[in-house]
Short mmCIF file of N, CA and C in Angstrom, two decimals:
data_model
loop_
_atom_site.label_atom_id
_atom_site.label_comp_id
_atom_site.label_asym_id
_atom_site.label_seq_id
_atom_site.Cartn_x
_atom_site.Cartn_y
_atom_site.Cartn_z
N LYS J 1 8.47 -7.22 -15.26
CA LYS J 1 7.36 -7.74 -16.04
C LYS J 1 7.05 -9.20 -15.72
N GLU J 2 7.98 -9.88 -15.04
CA GLU J 2 7.77 -11.30 -14.76
C GLU J 2 8.02 -11.57 -13.27
N VAL J 3 7.15 -12.39 -12.69
CA VAL J 3 7.31 -12.82 -11.31
C VAL J 3 7.74 -14.28 -11.35
N LEU J 4 8.83 -14.59 -10.66
CA LEU J 4 9.35 -15.95 -10.61
C LEU J 4 9.23 -16.51 -9.20
N CYS J 5 8.92 -17.78 -9.10
CA CYS J 5 8.95 -18.49 -7.83
C CYS J 5 10.10 -19.50 -7.91
N LEU J 6 11.04 -19.39 -6.98
CA LEU J 6 12.20 -20.27 -6.95
C LEU J 6 12.16 -21.16 -5.72
N ASP J 7 12.65 -22.38 -5.85
CA ASP J 7 12.78 -23.29 -4.71
C ASP J 7 13.86 -22.73 -3.79
N ILE J 8 13.54 -22.55 -2.53
CA ILE J 8 14.48 -21.93 -1.60
C ILE J 8 15.72 -22.79 -1.36
N GLY J 9 15.60 -24.09 -1.50
CA GLY J 9 16.74 -24.98 -1.27
C GLY J 9 17.66 -25.13 -2.47
N THR J 10 17.06 -25.17 -3.66
CA THR J 10 17.85 -25.45 -4.86
C THR J 10 18.00 -24.25 -5.81
N GLY J 11 17.12 -23.28 -5.65
CA GLY J 11 17.13 -22.14 -6.57
C GLY J 11 16.46 -22.45 -7.90
N LYS J 12 15.91 -23.66 -8.01
CA LYS J 12 15.26 -24.08 -9.25
C LYS J 12 13.93 -23.33 -9.43
N ARG J 13 13.68 -22.93 -10.66
CA ARG J 13 12.45 -22.21 -11.00
C ARG J 13 11.25 -23.14 -10.87
N GLN J 14 10.26 -22.71 -10.06
CA GLN J 14 9.03 -23.49 -9.86
C GLN J 14 7.94 -23.07 -10.84
N TRP J 15 7.79 -21.76 -11.05
CA TRP J 15 6.84 -21.23 -11.99
C TRP J 15 7.18 -19.77 -12.29
N ALA J 16 6.57 -19.25 -13.34
CA ALA J 16 6.74 -17.85 -13.73
C ALA J 16 5.39 -17.28 -14.12
N TYR J 17 5.20 -16.00 -13.82
CA TYR J 17 3.96 -15.31 -14.20
C TYR J 17 4.34 -14.03 -14.94
N GLN J 18 3.78 -13.85 -16.11
CA GLN J 18 4.02 -12.66 -16.93
C GLN J 18 2.92 -11.65 -16.65
N THR J 19 3.29 -10.44 -16.24
CA THR J 19 2.29 -9.41 -15.98
C THR J 19 1.63 -8.96 -17.28
N PRO J 20 0.43 -8.40 -17.20
CA PRO J 20 -0.21 -7.87 -18.40
C PRO J 20 0.71 -6.85 -19.09
N ALA J 21 0.57 -6.73 -20.40
CA ALA J 21 1.45 -5.87 -21.20
C ALA J 21 1.41 -4.41 -20.78
N ASP J 22 0.29 -3.95 -20.23
CA ASP J 22 0.16 -2.54 -19.87
C ASP J 22 0.55 -2.23 -18.43
N SER J 23 1.24 -3.18 -17.75
CA SER J 23 1.59 -2.94 -16.34
C SER J 23 2.94 -3.52 -15.97
N HIS J 24 3.47 -2.99 -14.88
CA HIS J 24 4.70 -3.48 -14.25
C HIS J 24 4.35 -3.98 -12.86
N VAL J 25 5.24 -4.77 -12.27
CA VAL J 25 5.08 -5.16 -10.87
C VAL J 25 5.59 -4.00 -10.02
N ALA J 26 4.72 -3.45 -9.19
CA ALA J 26 5.12 -2.37 -8.29
C ALA J 26 5.48 -2.93 -6.93
N TYR J 27 4.65 -3.83 -6.41
CA TYR J 27 4.84 -4.42 -5.08
C TYR J 27 4.47 -5.89 -5.12
N LEU J 28 5.05 -6.64 -4.21
CA LEU J 28 4.78 -8.06 -4.11
C LEU J 28 4.73 -8.41 -2.63
N ALA J 29 3.73 -9.15 -2.23
CA ALA J 29 3.60 -9.61 -0.84
C ALA J 29 3.21 -11.08 -0.85
N VAL J 30 3.78 -11.84 0.07
CA VAL J 30 3.54 -13.28 0.12
C VAL J 30 2.99 -13.66 1.48
N ASP J 31 1.95 -14.51 1.46
CA ASP J 31 1.39 -15.09 2.66
C ASP J 31 1.48 -16.60 2.52
N LYS J 32 0.88 -17.35 3.39
CA LYS J 32 1.01 -18.80 3.44
C LYS J 32 0.96 -19.49 2.08
N ASP J 33 -0.08 -19.22 1.29
CA ASP J 33 -0.24 -19.93 0.03
C ASP J 33 -0.59 -19.02 -1.13
N VAL J 34 -0.35 -17.72 -0.96
CA VAL J 34 -0.71 -16.76 -2.01
C VAL J 34 0.39 -15.71 -2.16
N CYS J 35 0.58 -15.30 -3.40
CA CYS J 35 1.50 -14.22 -3.74
C CYS J 35 0.65 -13.11 -4.36
N VAL J 36 0.63 -11.93 -3.75
CA VAL J 36 -0.18 -10.83 -4.25
C VAL J 36 0.73 -9.80 -4.91
N ILE J 37 0.40 -9.46 -6.14
CA ILE J 37 1.16 -8.48 -6.91
C ILE J 37 0.34 -7.21 -6.99
N GLY J 38 0.94 -6.10 -6.64
CA GLY J 38 0.35 -4.79 -6.89
C GLY J 38 0.99 -4.27 -8.15
N THR J 39 0.19 -4.06 -9.19
CA THR J 39 0.75 -3.59 -10.47
C THR J 39 0.66 -2.07 -10.55
N THR J 40 1.42 -1.51 -11.47
CA THR J 40 1.32 -0.09 -11.78
C THR J 40 1.33 0.05 -13.30
N PRO J 41 0.52 0.96 -13.82
CA PRO J 41 0.49 1.13 -15.28
C PRO J 41 1.86 1.54 -15.82
N VAL J 42 2.18 1.11 -17.03
CA VAL J 42 3.49 1.39 -17.61
C VAL J 42 3.72 2.87 -17.85
N ASN J 43 2.68 3.68 -17.93
CA ASN J 43 2.86 5.11 -18.17
C ASN J 43 3.02 5.92 -16.89
N ARG J 44 3.13 5.28 -15.75
CA ARG J 44 3.33 5.97 -14.48
C ARG J 44 4.77 5.81 -14.06
N ARG J 45 5.35 6.87 -13.57
CA ARG J 45 6.74 6.78 -13.12
C ARG J 45 6.80 6.55 -11.62
N PHE J 46 7.90 6.03 -11.16
CA PHE J 46 8.12 5.80 -9.74
C PHE J 46 8.71 7.07 -9.13
N ASN J 47 8.32 7.36 -7.91
CA ASN J 47 8.90 8.44 -7.14
C ASN J 47 9.54 7.83 -5.91
N ILE J 48 10.59 8.43 -5.43
CA ILE J 48 11.24 7.92 -4.21
C ILE J 48 11.11 8.98 -3.14
N THR J 49 10.58 8.59 -1.99
CA THR J 49 10.42 9.50 -0.86
C THR J 49 11.02 8.84 0.38
N TYR J 50 11.98 9.46 0.98
CA TYR J 50 12.62 8.96 2.20
C TYR J 50 13.08 7.51 2.05
N GLY J 51 13.58 7.16 0.89
CA GLY J 51 14.13 5.82 0.69
C GLY J 51 13.09 4.76 0.44
N ASN J 52 11.82 5.11 0.41
CA ASN J 52 10.75 4.15 0.13
C ASN J 52 10.22 4.40 -1.28
N TYR J 53 9.85 3.36 -1.96
CA TYR J 53 9.25 3.52 -3.28
C TYR J 53 7.76 3.79 -3.13
N ILE J 54 7.29 4.77 -3.87
CA ILE J 54 5.88 5.10 -3.85
C ILE J 54 5.39 5.13 -5.29
N CYS J 55 4.25 4.54 -5.55
CA CYS J 55 3.70 4.59 -6.90
C CYS J 55 2.18 4.46 -6.85
N ARG J 56 1.57 4.76 -7.97
CA ARG J 56 0.12 4.66 -8.10
C ARG J 56 -0.22 3.26 -8.58
N LEU J 57 -1.11 2.59 -7.84
CA LEU J 57 -1.45 1.21 -8.15
C LEU J 57 -2.41 1.07 -9.32
N GLY J 58 -2.24 -0.05 -10.01
CA GLY J 58 -3.22 -0.53 -10.98
C GLY J 58 -3.98 -1.66 -10.29
N SER J 59 -4.09 -2.79 -10.94
CA SER J 59 -4.81 -3.93 -10.37
C SER J 59 -3.97 -4.70 -9.35
N LEU J 60 -4.66 -5.43 -8.50
CA LEU J 60 -4.03 -6.43 -7.63
C LEU J 60 -4.27 -7.78 -8.28
N ILE J 61 -3.24 -8.62 -8.28
CA ILE J 61 -3.34 -9.96 -8.86
C ILE J 61 -2.84 -10.95 -7.83
N ALA J 62 -3.66 -11.93 -7.47
CA ALA J 62 -3.26 -12.96 -6.51
C ALA J 62 -2.93 -14.25 -7.25
N LEU J 63 -1.73 -14.76 -6.96
CA LEU J 63 -1.27 -16.00 -7.58
C LEU J 63 -1.20 -17.11 -6.54
N ASP J 64 -1.56 -18.32 -6.92
CA ASP J 64 -1.39 -19.48 -6.05
C ASP J 64 0.10 -19.72 -5.88
N LEU J 65 0.57 -19.77 -4.66
CA LEU J 65 2.00 -19.88 -4.40
C LEU J 65 2.57 -21.21 -4.88
N ALA J 66 1.77 -22.26 -4.89
CA ALA J 66 2.26 -23.57 -5.32
C ALA J 66 2.36 -23.70 -6.84
N THR J 67 1.41 -23.08 -7.56
CA THR J 67 1.34 -23.30 -9.01
C THR J 67 1.58 -22.06 -9.87
N GLY J 68 1.40 -20.87 -9.29
CA GLY J 68 1.51 -19.64 -10.07
C GLY J 68 0.23 -19.28 -10.80
N ALA J 69 -0.81 -20.08 -10.65
CA ALA J 69 -2.09 -19.80 -11.31
C ALA J 69 -2.76 -18.57 -10.69
N VAL J 70 -3.43 -17.78 -11.51
CA VAL J 70 -4.15 -16.61 -11.01
C VAL J 70 -5.36 -17.07 -10.22
N ARG J 71 -5.46 -16.64 -8.96
CA ARG J 71 -6.62 -16.95 -8.11
C ARG J 71 -7.71 -15.91 -8.30
N TRP J 72 -7.31 -14.64 -8.31
CA TRP J 72 -8.26 -13.54 -8.45
C TRP J 72 -7.52 -12.27 -8.83
N THR J 73 -8.27 -11.33 -9.37
CA THR J 73 -7.76 -9.98 -9.62
C THR J 73 -8.75 -9.00 -9.01
N SER J 74 -8.26 -7.84 -8.65
CA SER J 74 -9.12 -6.83 -8.03
C SER J 74 -8.70 -5.44 -8.48
N ASP J 75 -9.69 -4.59 -8.71
CA ASP J 75 -9.44 -3.19 -9.02
C ASP J 75 -9.79 -2.29 -7.84
N ALA J 76 -9.95 -2.86 -6.66
CA ALA J 76 -10.36 -2.10 -5.47
C ALA J 76 -9.36 -1.02 -5.08
N ALA J 77 -8.08 -1.19 -5.43
CA ALA J 77 -7.06 -0.21 -5.04
C ALA J 77 -6.51 0.57 -6.24
N VAL J 78 -7.17 0.49 -7.38
CA VAL J 78 -6.70 1.22 -8.56
C VAL J 78 -6.64 2.71 -8.24
N GLY J 79 -5.52 3.33 -8.55
CA GLY J 79 -5.34 4.75 -8.30
C GLY J 79 -4.76 5.08 -6.95
N PHE J 80 -4.66 4.10 -6.04
CA PHE J 80 -4.06 4.36 -4.73
C PHE J 80 -2.60 4.76 -4.92
N LEU J 81 -2.18 5.82 -4.28
CA LEU J 81 -0.78 6.22 -4.23
C LEU J 81 -0.25 5.63 -2.94
N THR J 82 0.64 4.65 -3.05
CA THR J 82 0.99 3.85 -1.89
C THR J 82 2.45 3.49 -1.81
N PHE J 83 2.89 3.11 -0.62
CA PHE J 83 4.25 2.64 -0.38
C PHE J 83 4.35 1.13 -0.41
N GLY J 84 3.23 0.43 -0.58
CA GLY J 84 3.32 -1.02 -0.64
C GLY J 84 2.03 -1.74 -0.32
N VAL J 85 2.11 -3.05 -0.43
CA VAL J 85 1.01 -3.96 -0.15
C VAL J 85 1.48 -4.86 0.98
N LEU J 86 0.69 -4.97 2.03
CA LEU J 86 1.06 -5.74 3.21
C LEU J 86 0.01 -6.82 3.46
N ILE J 87 0.46 -8.06 3.70
CA ILE J 87 -0.46 -9.14 4.07
C ILE J 87 -0.16 -9.53 5.51
N GLU J 88 -1.20 -9.55 6.33
CA GLU J 88 -1.08 -9.93 7.73
C GLU J 88 -2.30 -10.75 8.11
N ASN J 89 -2.10 -11.98 8.59
CA ASN J 89 -3.20 -12.86 9.02
C ASN J 89 -4.26 -13.04 7.93
N GLY J 90 -3.82 -13.22 6.68
CA GLY J 90 -4.74 -13.49 5.58
C GLY J 90 -5.48 -12.27 5.06
N VAL J 91 -5.08 -11.07 5.51
CA VAL J 91 -5.73 -9.84 5.06
C VAL J 91 -4.68 -8.94 4.41
N ILE J 92 -5.03 -8.41 3.24
CA ILE J 92 -4.17 -7.47 2.54
C ILE J 92 -4.55 -6.07 2.99
N HIS J 93 -3.56 -5.30 3.44
CA HIS J 93 -3.78 -3.92 3.87
C HIS J 93 -3.03 -3.00 2.91
N ILE J 94 -3.72 -1.96 2.45
CA ILE J 94 -3.13 -0.98 1.55
C ILE J 94 -3.55 0.41 2.02
N ALA J 95 -2.60 1.32 2.02
CA ALA J 95 -2.90 2.70 2.39
C ALA J 95 -2.75 3.59 1.18
N ASP J 96 -3.76 4.39 0.92
CA ASP J 96 -3.71 5.41 -0.14
C ASP J 96 -3.26 6.69 0.55
N THR J 97 -2.08 7.18 0.16
CA THR J 97 -1.52 8.32 0.87
C THR J 97 -2.13 9.65 0.49
N ALA J 98 -2.84 9.72 -0.67
CA ALA J 98 -3.41 10.98 -1.15
C ALA J 98 -2.26 11.92 -1.49
N PRO J 99 -2.43 12.88 -2.28
CA PRO J 99 -3.65 13.28 -2.95
C PRO J 99 -3.86 12.57 -4.27
N LYS J 100 -5.04 12.71 -4.81
CA LYS J 100 -5.36 12.16 -6.12
C LYS J 100 -4.80 13.09 -7.20
N PRO J 101 -4.51 12.54 -8.38
CA PRO J 101 -4.02 13.42 -9.45
C PRO J 101 -5.14 14.33 -9.92
N LYS J 102 -4.75 15.49 -10.41
CA LYS J 102 -5.75 16.41 -10.96
C LYS J 102 -6.27 15.84 -12.27
N PRO J 103 -7.56 16.05 -12.57
CA PRO J 103 -8.11 15.56 -13.84
C PRO J 103 -7.30 16.10 -15.02
N GLY J 104 -7.01 15.23 -15.98
CA GLY J 104 -6.27 15.63 -17.15
C GLY J 104 -4.78 15.58 -16.98
N GLY J 105 -4.28 15.35 -15.75
CA GLY J 105 -2.84 15.27 -15.50
C GLY J 105 -2.32 13.88 -15.77
N ASP J 106 -1.03 13.70 -15.64
CA ASP J 106 -0.44 12.38 -15.88
C ASP J 106 -0.41 11.50 -14.64
N GLY J 107 -0.88 12.03 -13.51
CA GLY J 107 -0.96 11.22 -12.29
C GLY J 107 0.32 11.14 -11.51
N SER J 108 1.40 11.77 -11.98
CA SER J 108 2.67 11.64 -11.29
C SER J 108 2.95 12.79 -10.33
N ALA J 109 2.28 13.93 -10.51
CA ALA J 109 2.55 15.10 -9.68
C ALA J 109 1.69 15.08 -8.42
N LEU J 110 2.26 15.53 -7.32
CA LEU J 110 1.53 15.65 -6.07
C LEU J 110 1.21 17.12 -5.85
N SER J 111 0.00 17.43 -5.44
CA SER J 111 -0.39 18.81 -5.23
C SER J 111 -1.31 18.89 -4.03
N ALA J 112 -1.09 19.90 -3.20
CA ALA J 112 -1.94 20.09 -2.03
C ALA J 112 -3.21 20.83 -2.37
N GLN J 113 -3.33 21.36 -3.56
CA GLN J 113 -4.52 22.12 -3.94
C GLN J 113 -5.68 21.19 -4.27
N GLY J 114 -6.74 21.33 -3.54
CA GLY J 114 -7.95 20.57 -3.81
C GLY J 114 -7.78 19.07 -3.69
N ARG J 115 -6.84 18.63 -2.89
CA ARG J 115 -6.60 17.19 -2.82
C ARG J 115 -7.69 16.48 -2.02
N GLU J 116 -7.85 15.22 -2.35
CA GLU J 116 -8.70 14.34 -1.57
C GLU J 116 -7.79 13.68 -0.54
N TYR J 117 -8.36 13.30 0.57
CA TYR J 117 -7.56 12.65 1.59
C TYR J 117 -7.41 11.17 1.30
N GLY J 118 -6.49 10.55 1.97
CA GLY J 118 -6.18 9.15 1.74
C GLY J 118 -7.23 8.20 2.28
N ALA J 119 -6.91 6.91 2.19
CA ALA J 119 -7.83 5.88 2.65
C ALA J 119 -7.02 4.65 3.06
N LEU J 120 -7.64 3.81 3.85
CA LEU J 120 -7.10 2.49 4.19
C LEU J 120 -8.05 1.46 3.60
N LEU J 121 -7.48 0.35 3.12
CA LEU J 121 -8.28 -0.69 2.49
C LEU J 121 -7.83 -2.04 3.01
N ALA J 122 -8.80 -2.90 3.32
CA ALA J 122 -8.51 -4.27 3.76
C ALA J 122 -9.25 -5.24 2.83
N ILE J 123 -8.50 -6.20 2.27
CA ILE J 123 -9.02 -7.17 1.31
C ILE J 123 -8.59 -8.57 1.76
N THR J 124 -9.44 -9.56 1.60
CA THR J 124 -9.06 -10.93 1.96
C THR J 124 -8.07 -11.47 0.93
N ALA J 125 -6.99 -12.08 1.41
CA ALA J 125 -5.99 -12.66 0.52
C ALA J 125 -6.54 -13.90 -0.18
N LYS J 126 -7.47 -14.58 0.45
CA LYS J 126 -8.03 -15.82 -0.09
C LYS J 126 -8.83 -15.61 -1.38
N ASP J 127 -9.71 -14.58 -1.38
CA ASP J 127 -10.60 -14.42 -2.52
C ASP J 127 -10.70 -13.00 -3.06
N GLY J 128 -9.98 -12.04 -2.48
CA GLY J 128 -9.95 -10.68 -3.00
C GLY J 128 -11.16 -9.84 -2.66
N LYS J 129 -11.99 -10.28 -1.71
CA LYS J 129 -13.17 -9.51 -1.32
C LYS J 129 -12.75 -8.36 -0.39
N VAL J 130 -13.36 -7.20 -0.61
CA VAL J 130 -13.09 -6.04 0.24
C VAL J 130 -13.76 -6.26 1.58
N LEU J 131 -12.97 -6.20 2.66
CA LEU J 131 -13.51 -6.30 4.01
C LEU J 131 -14.01 -4.95 4.49
N TRP J 132 -13.19 -3.93 4.28
CA TRP J 132 -13.57 -2.57 4.62
C TRP J 132 -12.66 -1.57 3.93
N LYS J 133 -13.19 -0.36 3.77
CA LYS J 133 -12.41 0.75 3.24
C LYS J 133 -12.70 1.94 4.14
N ARG J 134 -11.65 2.63 4.55
CA ARG J 134 -11.79 3.74 5.49
C ARG J 134 -11.23 5.02 4.86
N ASP J 135 -12.09 6.01 4.64
CA ASP J 135 -11.68 7.32 4.16
C ASP J 135 -11.03 8.04 5.34
N LEU J 136 -9.91 8.69 5.11
CA LEU J 136 -9.19 9.35 6.20
C LEU J 136 -9.42 10.85 6.26
N ALA J 137 -10.39 11.35 5.53
CA ALA J 137 -10.70 12.79 5.58
C ALA J 137 -11.05 13.18 7.02
N GLY J 138 -10.35 14.17 7.54
CA GLY J 138 -10.64 14.69 8.87
C GLY J 138 -10.04 13.92 10.02
N VAL J 139 -9.35 12.82 9.77
CA VAL J 139 -8.77 12.03 10.87
C VAL J 139 -7.66 12.81 11.57
N GLU J 140 -6.71 13.27 10.82
CA GLU J 140 -5.64 14.12 11.33
C GLU J 140 -5.63 15.35 10.44
N LYS J 141 -6.45 16.32 10.74
CA LYS J 141 -6.69 17.44 9.84
C LYS J 141 -5.42 18.13 9.36
N GLU J 142 -4.46 18.32 10.26
CA GLU J 142 -3.25 19.02 9.87
C GLU J 142 -2.17 18.07 9.37
N ASP J 143 -2.45 16.79 9.32
CA ASP J 143 -1.38 15.82 9.11
C ASP J 143 -1.91 14.61 8.35
N THR J 144 -2.38 14.79 7.12
CA THR J 144 -3.08 13.72 6.43
C THR J 144 -2.26 12.98 5.39
N PHE J 145 -1.03 13.37 5.15
CA PHE J 145 -0.20 12.68 4.17
C PHE J 145 0.91 11.95 4.92
N TRP J 146 1.04 10.65 4.73
CA TRP J 146 2.09 9.94 5.43
C TRP J 146 3.23 9.57 4.50
N HIS J 147 4.36 9.28 5.11
CA HIS J 147 5.59 9.11 4.34
C HIS J 147 6.26 7.78 4.59
N ASN J 148 5.55 6.79 5.01
CA ASN J 148 6.21 5.54 5.32
C ASN J 148 5.30 4.36 5.05
N LYS J 149 5.85 3.18 5.17
CA LYS J 149 5.10 1.96 4.93
C LYS J 149 4.13 1.70 6.06
N LEU J 150 3.06 1.03 5.73
CA LEU J 150 2.01 0.66 6.66
C LEU J 150 2.50 -0.46 7.57
N ARG J 151 2.04 -0.48 8.80
CA ARG J 151 2.35 -1.55 9.75
C ARG J 151 1.05 -2.12 10.31
N VAL J 152 1.04 -3.42 10.63
CA VAL J 152 -0.08 -4.04 11.31
C VAL J 152 0.49 -4.77 12.52
N GLN J 153 -0.03 -4.44 13.70
CA GLN J 153 0.47 -5.06 14.93
C GLN J 153 -0.59 -4.95 16.02
N ASN J 154 -0.71 -5.97 16.83
CA ASN J 154 -1.63 -5.99 17.98
C ASN J 154 -3.06 -5.59 17.60
N GLY J 155 -3.50 -6.02 16.42
CA GLY J 155 -4.87 -5.75 15.99
C GLY J 155 -5.10 -4.36 15.41
N PHE J 156 -4.02 -3.61 15.20
CA PHE J 156 -4.15 -2.26 14.64
C PHE J 156 -3.40 -2.12 13.33
N VAL J 157 -4.01 -1.43 12.37
CA VAL J 157 -3.33 -0.99 11.16
C VAL J 157 -2.77 0.38 11.51
N MET J 158 -1.48 0.59 11.24
CA MET J 158 -0.86 1.84 11.68
C MET J 158 -0.15 2.57 10.54
N PRO J 159 -0.83 3.56 9.95
CA PRO J 159 -0.11 4.44 9.03
C PRO J 159 0.65 5.47 9.85
N SER J 160 1.85 5.81 9.42
CA SER J 160 2.58 6.86 10.12
C SER J 160 2.47 8.14 9.30
N PHE J 161 1.73 9.08 9.83
CA PHE J 161 1.56 10.38 9.21
C PHE J 161 2.85 11.17 9.42
N GLU J 162 2.89 12.41 8.99
CA GLU J 162 4.10 13.21 9.13
C GLU J 162 4.48 13.41 10.59
N LYS J 163 3.49 13.60 11.47
CA LYS J 163 3.77 13.86 12.87
C LYS J 163 3.12 12.86 13.83
N VAL J 164 2.31 11.96 13.29
CA VAL J 164 1.52 11.07 14.14
C VAL J 164 1.56 9.65 13.61
N VAL J 165 1.67 8.67 14.51
CA VAL J 165 1.41 7.28 14.17
C VAL J 165 0.08 6.95 14.83
N ARG J 166 -0.92 6.61 14.02
CA ARG J 166 -2.26 6.36 14.54
C ARG J 166 -2.65 4.92 14.25
N GLY J 167 -3.34 4.30 15.18
CA GLY J 167 -3.84 2.95 15.00
C GLY J 167 -5.30 2.97 14.58
N PHE J 168 -5.64 2.06 13.66
CA PHE J 168 -7.03 1.84 13.27
C PHE J 168 -7.30 0.35 13.44
N ASP J 169 -8.49 0.00 13.89
CA ASP J 169 -8.85 -1.39 14.10
C ASP J 169 -8.65 -2.18 12.81
N ALA J 170 -7.81 -3.22 12.86
CA ALA J 170 -7.49 -4.01 11.66
C ALA J 170 -8.71 -4.78 11.14
N GLY J 171 -9.67 -5.07 12.01
CA GLY J 171 -10.85 -5.82 11.59
C GLY J 171 -11.95 -4.98 10.97
N THR J 172 -12.02 -3.69 11.36
CA THR J 172 -13.13 -2.86 10.91
C THR J 172 -12.72 -1.53 10.30
N GLY J 173 -11.51 -1.07 10.57
CA GLY J 173 -11.07 0.24 10.11
C GLY J 173 -11.47 1.37 11.04
N ALA J 174 -12.14 1.03 12.16
CA ALA J 174 -12.59 2.06 13.11
C ALA J 174 -11.41 2.78 13.75
N ASP J 175 -11.66 4.02 14.19
CA ASP J 175 -10.63 4.80 14.87
C ASP J 175 -10.04 4.03 16.04
N GLY J 176 -8.73 4.15 16.19
CA GLY J 176 -8.03 3.59 17.33
C GLY J 176 -7.19 4.68 17.96
N PRO J 177 -6.24 4.29 18.78
CA PRO J 177 -5.46 5.28 19.52
C PRO J 177 -4.36 5.93 18.68
N VAL J 178 -3.95 7.11 19.13
CA VAL J 178 -2.73 7.72 18.63
C VAL J 178 -1.59 6.99 19.33
N ILE J 179 -0.72 6.34 18.56
CA ILE J 179 0.38 5.55 19.12
C ILE J 179 1.54 6.46 19.51
N PHE J 180 1.78 7.45 18.69
CA PHE J 180 2.90 8.36 18.91
C PHE J 180 2.58 9.68 18.25
N ARG J 181 2.91 10.79 18.92
CA ARG J 181 2.72 12.12 18.33
C ARG J 181 3.97 12.95 18.56
N MET J 182 4.46 13.55 17.46
CA MET J 182 5.60 14.45 17.56
C MET J 182 5.04 15.86 17.43
N ASN J 183 5.07 16.63 18.51
CA ASN J 183 4.49 17.95 18.52
C ASN J 183 5.40 19.03 17.97
N LYS J 184 6.69 18.83 18.07
CA LYS J 184 7.62 19.86 17.64
C LYS J 184 8.86 19.20 17.03
N VAL J 185 9.33 19.77 15.95
CA VAL J 185 10.55 19.26 15.33
C VAL J 185 11.69 20.22 15.68
N ASP J 186 12.72 19.70 16.32
CA ASP J 186 13.88 20.51 16.67
C ASP J 186 14.97 20.31 15.63
N THR J 187 15.71 21.35 15.39
CA THR J 187 16.84 21.29 14.46
C THR J 187 18.12 21.27 15.26
N ILE J 188 18.99 20.35 14.91
CA ILE J 188 20.29 20.26 15.58
C ILE J 188 21.33 20.89 14.67
N THR J 189 22.03 21.84 15.19
CA THR J 189 23.11 22.47 14.40
C THR J 189 24.43 22.28 15.14
N SER J 190 25.50 22.24 14.38
CA SER J 190 26.80 22.04 15.04
C SER J 190 27.58 23.32 15.09
#
């Protein structure tokens, strides 16, 4: 419920930020002069998949790293089911893994029936403006749910799907290359 900034040399508390009463801190990412918090509503539970924490996001809150003051808040990623918030070169990247909760449900169950596909979102860390949002419907038709954290490298945002690591242009969200494809899974038995 509270985010603390400590002096790296002394461990002395520099500032503290109390999250809104209806949310918890799900993810935290730090860039040069900003700390971005991805919140999750208190009525949502955490799920663990392959050792990574996954949860449904509430608001994003950006704090000034020097003072702890709120710079901006954004609801652009509300409802995203994600493994984290990543800041690279002043841009916040978030991947919505899909599927969306069924209407009337509690939002914690995953179902392949009638699901919507995921999305990629890029937001400026400075002011919280959406740079681009990319719907992933049809990108990897047989492989649209990923199980790992997002990566940004060499100008590409790279979600790792179940069988494919695909690059998308970090500046625009446009299709990029398939970085790696696993066509067959072999089982090793002893």
